[in-house]
Amino acid sequence: MRHPKVLNSVLTAALGLGLAASLGAAPAVAADTDRAVTAGTVTAAYAGSSEEAKANKAFFDAVVKSVAKKRAANPGAAAVTVVYSASNAPSFRTQIARSTQIWNSSVVNVRLVEGSNPDFRYYEGNDSRGSYASTDGHGSGYIFLDYRQNQQYNSTRVTAHETGHVLGLPDHYSGPCSELMSGGGPGTSCQNAQPNAQERSRVDQLWRNGLTSAFKTF
Ligand SMILES: [Zn+2]
């Protein structure tokens, strides 16, 4: 389950956009691990390493490129829509729907919609690294939801946090519970699944004017 097979059609779009260079790197499997206090196995690599930041960027990059490909085919579309598939994470349908609702009511410049031909997919399973957002070897993005971690932590918060990476937010583990991107930092008692005002405005800033500003961040 660590490397689910994800469609590689995004690469073609990336080539068309002249951004292929950034896809040449190795699969960014280190990704985001929201396991701050799980099992006492915190390693130095965990807390916001450059490897994780790179993986988060690679993930957002993949999502943006997939969205861009569709927009190129339909340039008149008013809102930026990011399409996801939850079919590979059946146990988390409720949390994914709730996360979508949270984000769609929190930001205005980008919308999450479940559908076919997705820009990213949710997967579920067991992974000692916990939940994360990552990319496969072909530049496609996916979110992995770990069973154990989602029992320890508020599962909607975990899902909404990982989805925050879809929308371009980095981790900030040292932040308080009121911050969604602090992830596992505030501990298992944290129940907040809502982004704070700064996180909302950051997402709207990234997706302002369609994809233009999202691309500028890379
Ligand atoms: Zn994260």
mmCIF file of N, CA and C in Angstrom, residues 1-4 26-35 43-60 127 129-136 140-145 149 161-162 165 169-171 173 181:
data_model
loop_
_atom_site.group_PDB
_atom_site.id
_atom_site.type_symbol
_atom_site.label_atom_id
_atom_site.label_comp_id
_atom_site.label_asym_id
_atom_site.label_seq_id
_atom_site.Cartn_x
_atom_site.Cartn_y
_atom_site.Cartn_z
ATOM 1 N N MET A 1 0.822 -1.222 0.000
ATOM 2 C CA MET A 1 0.000 0.000 0.000
ATOM 3 C C MET A 1 0.853 1.268 0.000
ATOM 4 N N ARG A 2 2.145 1.071 0.175
ATOM 5 C CA ARG A 2 2.960 2.277 0.288
ATOM 6 C C ARG A 2 3.061 3.003 -1.054
ATOM 7 N N HIS A 3 3.100 2.246 -2.111
ATOM 8 C CA HIS A 3 3.196 2.888 -3.427
ATOM 9 C C HIS A 3 2.056 2.455 -4.329
ATOM 10 N N PRO A 4 0.865 2.948 -4.048
ATOM 11 C CA PRO A 4 -0.252 2.537 -4.898
ATOM 12 C C PRO A 4 -0.018 2.963 -6.340
ATOM 13 N N ALA A 26 13.405 11.553 -7.886
ATOM 14 C CA ALA A 26 12.953 10.255 -7.426
ATOM 15 C C ALA A 26 11.587 10.391 -6.762
ATOM 16 N N PRO A 27 10.831 9.295 -6.685
ATOM 17 C CA PRO A 27 9.523 9.352 -6.024
ATOM 18 C C PRO A 27 9.645 9.940 -4.622
ATOM 19 N N ALA A 28 8.766 10.844 -4.328
ATOM 20 C CA ALA A 28 8.859 11.552 -3.044
ATOM 21 C C ALA A 28 8.115 10.798 -1.958
ATOM 22 N N VAL A 29 8.572 9.626 -1.642
ATOM 23 C CA VAL A 29 7.825 8.790 -0.708
ATOM 24 C C VAL A 29 8.036 9.180 0.759
ATOM 25 N N ALA A 30 9.049 9.954 1.050
ATOM 26 C CA ALA A 30 9.262 10.346 2.438
ATOM 27 C C ALA A 30 8.063 11.124 2.947
ATOM 28 N N ALA A 31 7.604 12.020 2.109
ATOM 29 C CA ALA A 31 6.339 12.697 2.323
ATOM 30 C C ALA A 31 6.119 13.249 3.716
ATOM 31 N N ASP A 32 4.872 13.378 3.993
ATOM 32 C CA ASP A 32 4.449 14.020 5.226
ATOM 33 C C ASP A 32 4.054 12.960 6.222
ATOM 34 N N THR A 33 4.652 12.972 7.368
ATOM 35 C CA THR A 33 4.267 12.017 8.401
ATOM 36 C C THR A 33 3.706 12.780 9.583
ATOM 37 N N ASP A 34 2.475 12.532 9.877
ATOM 38 C CA ASP A 34 1.818 13.261 10.956
ATOM 39 C C ASP A 34 1.800 12.405 12.209
ATOM 40 N N ARG A 35 2.955 11.935 12.606
ATOM 41 C CA ARG A 35 2.999 10.966 13.703
ATOM 42 C C ARG A 35 3.794 11.516 14.873
ATOM 43 N N THR A 43 11.555 10.327 15.006
ATOM 44 C CA THR A 43 12.941 10.407 14.559
ATOM 45 C C THR A 43 13.263 11.829 14.138
ATOM 46 N N ALA A 44 14.537 12.086 13.983
ATOM 47 C CA ALA A 44 14.965 13.420 13.598
ATOM 48 C C ALA A 44 14.394 13.812 12.235
ATOM 49 N N ALA A 45 14.220 12.815 11.411
ATOM 50 C CA ALA A 45 13.760 13.084 10.055
ATOM 51 C C ALA A 45 12.311 13.551 10.025
ATOM 52 N N TYR A 46 11.629 13.325 11.119
ATOM 53 C CA TYR A 46 10.194 13.605 11.132
ATOM 54 C C TYR A 46 9.836 15.082 11.107
ATOM 55 N N ALA A 47 10.405 15.842 12.006
ATOM 56 C CA ALA A 47 9.919 17.197 12.241
ATOM 57 C C ALA A 47 10.326 18.193 11.164
ATOM 58 N N GLY A 48 9.526 18.242 10.121
ATOM 59 C CA GLY A 48 9.726 19.267 9.111
ATOM 60 C C GLY A 48 11.077 19.222 8.425
ATOM 61 N N SER A 49 11.560 18.039 8.106
ATOM 62 C CA SER A 49 12.830 17.950 7.385
ATOM 63 C C SER A 49 12.667 18.493 5.973
ATOM 64 N N SER A 50 13.790 18.818 5.339
ATOM 65 C CA SER A 50 13.721 19.340 3.980
ATOM 66 C C SER A 50 13.157 18.279 3.039
ATOM 67 N N GLU A 51 13.395 17.024 3.389
ATOM 68 C CA GLU A 51 12.873 15.931 2.563
ATOM 69 C C GLU A 51 11.338 15.967 2.549
ATOM 70 N N GLU A 52 10.742 16.185 3.707
ATOM 71 C CA GLU A 52 9.288 16.258 3.790
ATOM 72 C C GLU A 52 8.745 17.474 3.070
ATOM 73 N N ALA A 53 9.404 18.596 3.259
ATOM 74 C CA ALA A 53 8.950 19.812 2.589
ATOM 75 C C ALA A 53 8.991 19.617 1.082
ATOM 76 N N LYS A 54 10.031 18.954 0.614
ATOM 77 C CA LYS A 54 10.156 18.667 -0.815
ATOM 78 C C LYS A 54 9.031 17.768 -1.286
ATOM 79 N N ALA A 55 8.720 16.765 -0.484
ATOM 80 C CA ALA A 55 7.660 15.826 -0.839
ATOM 81 C C ALA A 55 6.306 16.522 -0.892
ATOM 82 N N ASN A 56 6.058 17.386 0.059
ATOM 83 C CA ASN A 56 4.800 18.131 0.062
ATOM 84 C C ASN A 56 4.691 19.010 -1.166
ATOM 85 N N LYS A 57 5.792 19.623 -1.545
ATOM 86 C CA LYS A 57 5.784 20.468 -2.744
ATOM 87 C C LYS A 57 5.553 19.635 -3.991
ATOM 88 N N ALA A 58 6.216 18.484 -4.041
ATOM 89 C CA ALA A 58 6.056 17.604 -5.196
ATOM 90 C C ALA A 58 4.607 17.166 -5.326
ATOM 91 N N PHE A 59 3.987 16.920 -4.187
ATOM 92 C CA PHE A 59 2.589 16.511 -4.188
ATOM 93 C C PHE A 59 1.693 17.624 -4.723
ATOM 94 N N PHE A 60 1.868 18.816 -4.177
ATOM 95 C CA PHE A 60 1.053 19.951 -4.625
ATOM 96 C C PHE A 60 1.297 20.222 -6.102
ATOM 97 N N ASP A 127 0.564 1.709 7.553
ATOM 98 C CA ASP A 127 1.920 2.162 7.242
ATOM 99 C C ASP A 127 2.535 2.731 8.519
ATOM 100 N N ARG A 129 4.658 4.770 8.920
ATOM 101 C CA ARG A 129 4.915 6.214 8.843
ATOM 102 C C ARG A 129 3.662 7.044 9.126
ATOM 103 N N GLY A 130 2.532 6.379 9.247
ATOM 104 C CA GLY A 130 1.297 7.117 9.474
ATOM 105 C C GLY A 130 0.701 7.613 8.172
ATOM 106 N N SER A 131 -0.095 8.674 8.266
ATOM 107 C CA SER A 131 -0.764 9.229 7.092
ATOM 108 C C SER A 131 0.137 10.250 6.417
ATOM 109 N N TYR A 132 -0.028 10.384 5.119
ATOM 110 C CA TYR A 132 0.793 11.357 4.402
ATOM 111 C C TYR A 132 0.225 11.681 3.036
ATOM 112 N N ALA A 133 0.706 12.789 2.497
ATOM 113 C CA ALA A 133 0.412 13.147 1.111
ATOM 114 C C ALA A 133 1.691 12.942 0.330
ATOM 115 N N SER A 134 1.592 12.312 -0.813
ATOM 116 C CA SER A 134 2.816 12.006 -1.554
ATOM 117 C C SER A 134 2.562 11.932 -3.046
ATOM 118 N N THR A 135 3.625 11.606 -3.764
ATOM 119 C CA THR A 135 3.506 11.413 -5.200
ATOM 120 C C THR A 135 4.092 10.068 -5.565
ATOM 121 N N ASP A 136 3.596 9.488 -6.633
ATOM 122 C CA ASP A 136 4.200 8.242 -7.115
ATOM 123 C C ASP A 136 5.367 8.607 -8.042
ATOM 124 N N SER A 140 2.078 11.787 -10.018
ATOM 125 C CA SER A 140 0.670 11.860 -9.612
ATOM 126 C C SER A 140 0.554 11.873 -8.089
ATOM 127 N N GLY A 141 -0.392 12.644 -7.594
ATOM 128 C CA GLY A 141 -0.510 12.803 -6.152
ATOM 129 C C GLY A 141 -1.521 11.863 -5.512
ATOM 130 N N TYR A 142 -1.224 11.468 -4.278
ATOM 131 C CA TYR A 142 -2.203 10.695 -3.516
ATOM 132 C C TYR A 142 -2.061 10.980 -2.034
ATOM 133 N N ILE A 143 -3.155 10.752 -1.314
ATOM 134 C CA ILE A 143 -3.163 10.873 0.138
ATOM 135 C C ILE A 143 -3.353 9.488 0.719
ATOM 136 N N PHE A 144 -2.462 9.130 1.649
ATOM 137 C CA PHE A 144 -2.563 7.833 2.297
ATOM 138 C C PHE A 144 -3.066 8.024 3.723
ATOM 139 N N LEU A 145 -4.122 7.302 4.095
ATOM 140 C CA LEU A 145 -4.692 7.379 5.440
ATOM 141 C C LEU A 145 -4.417 6.074 6.176
ATOM 142 N N GLN A 149 -3.208 5.317 12.956
ATOM 143 C CA GLN A 149 -3.107 6.740 13.294
ATOM 144 C C GLN A 149 -4.482 7.397 13.352
ATOM 145 N N HIS A 161 -6.259 17.714 7.350
ATOM 146 C CA HIS A 161 -4.849 18.144 7.332
ATOM 147 C C HIS A 161 -4.174 17.692 6.043
ATOM 148 N N GLU A 162 -4.298 16.417 5.725
ATOM 149 C CA GLU A 162 -3.659 15.913 4.508
ATOM 150 C C GLU A 162 -4.225 16.614 3.274
ATOM 151 N N HIS A 165 -2.621 19.772 2.251
ATOM 152 C CA HIS A 165 -1.456 19.695 1.362
ATOM 153 C C HIS A 165 -1.886 19.740 -0.106
ATOM 154 N N LEU A 169 -0.789 23.873 1.361
ATOM 155 C CA LEU A 169 -0.262 24.266 2.673
ATOM 156 C C LEU A 169 0.856 23.337 3.136
ATOM 157 N N PRO A 170 1.921 23.893 3.702
ATOM 158 C CA PRO A 170 3.005 23.083 4.266
ATOM 159 C C PRO A 170 2.687 22.681 5.708
ATOM 160 N N ASP A 171 3.470 21.765 6.249
ATOM 161 C CA ASP A 171 3.325 21.385 7.654
ATOM 162 C C ASP A 171 3.876 22.466 8.568
ATOM 163 N N TYR A 173 4.327 21.738 12.409
ATOM 164 C CA TYR A 173 4.057 20.871 13.555
ATOM 165 C C TYR A 173 4.131 21.580 14.907
ATOM 166 N N MET A 181 -2.629 22.624 10.114
ATOM 167 C CA MET A 181 -1.385 22.091 9.589
ATOM 168 C C MET A 181 -0.343 21.805 10.678
#
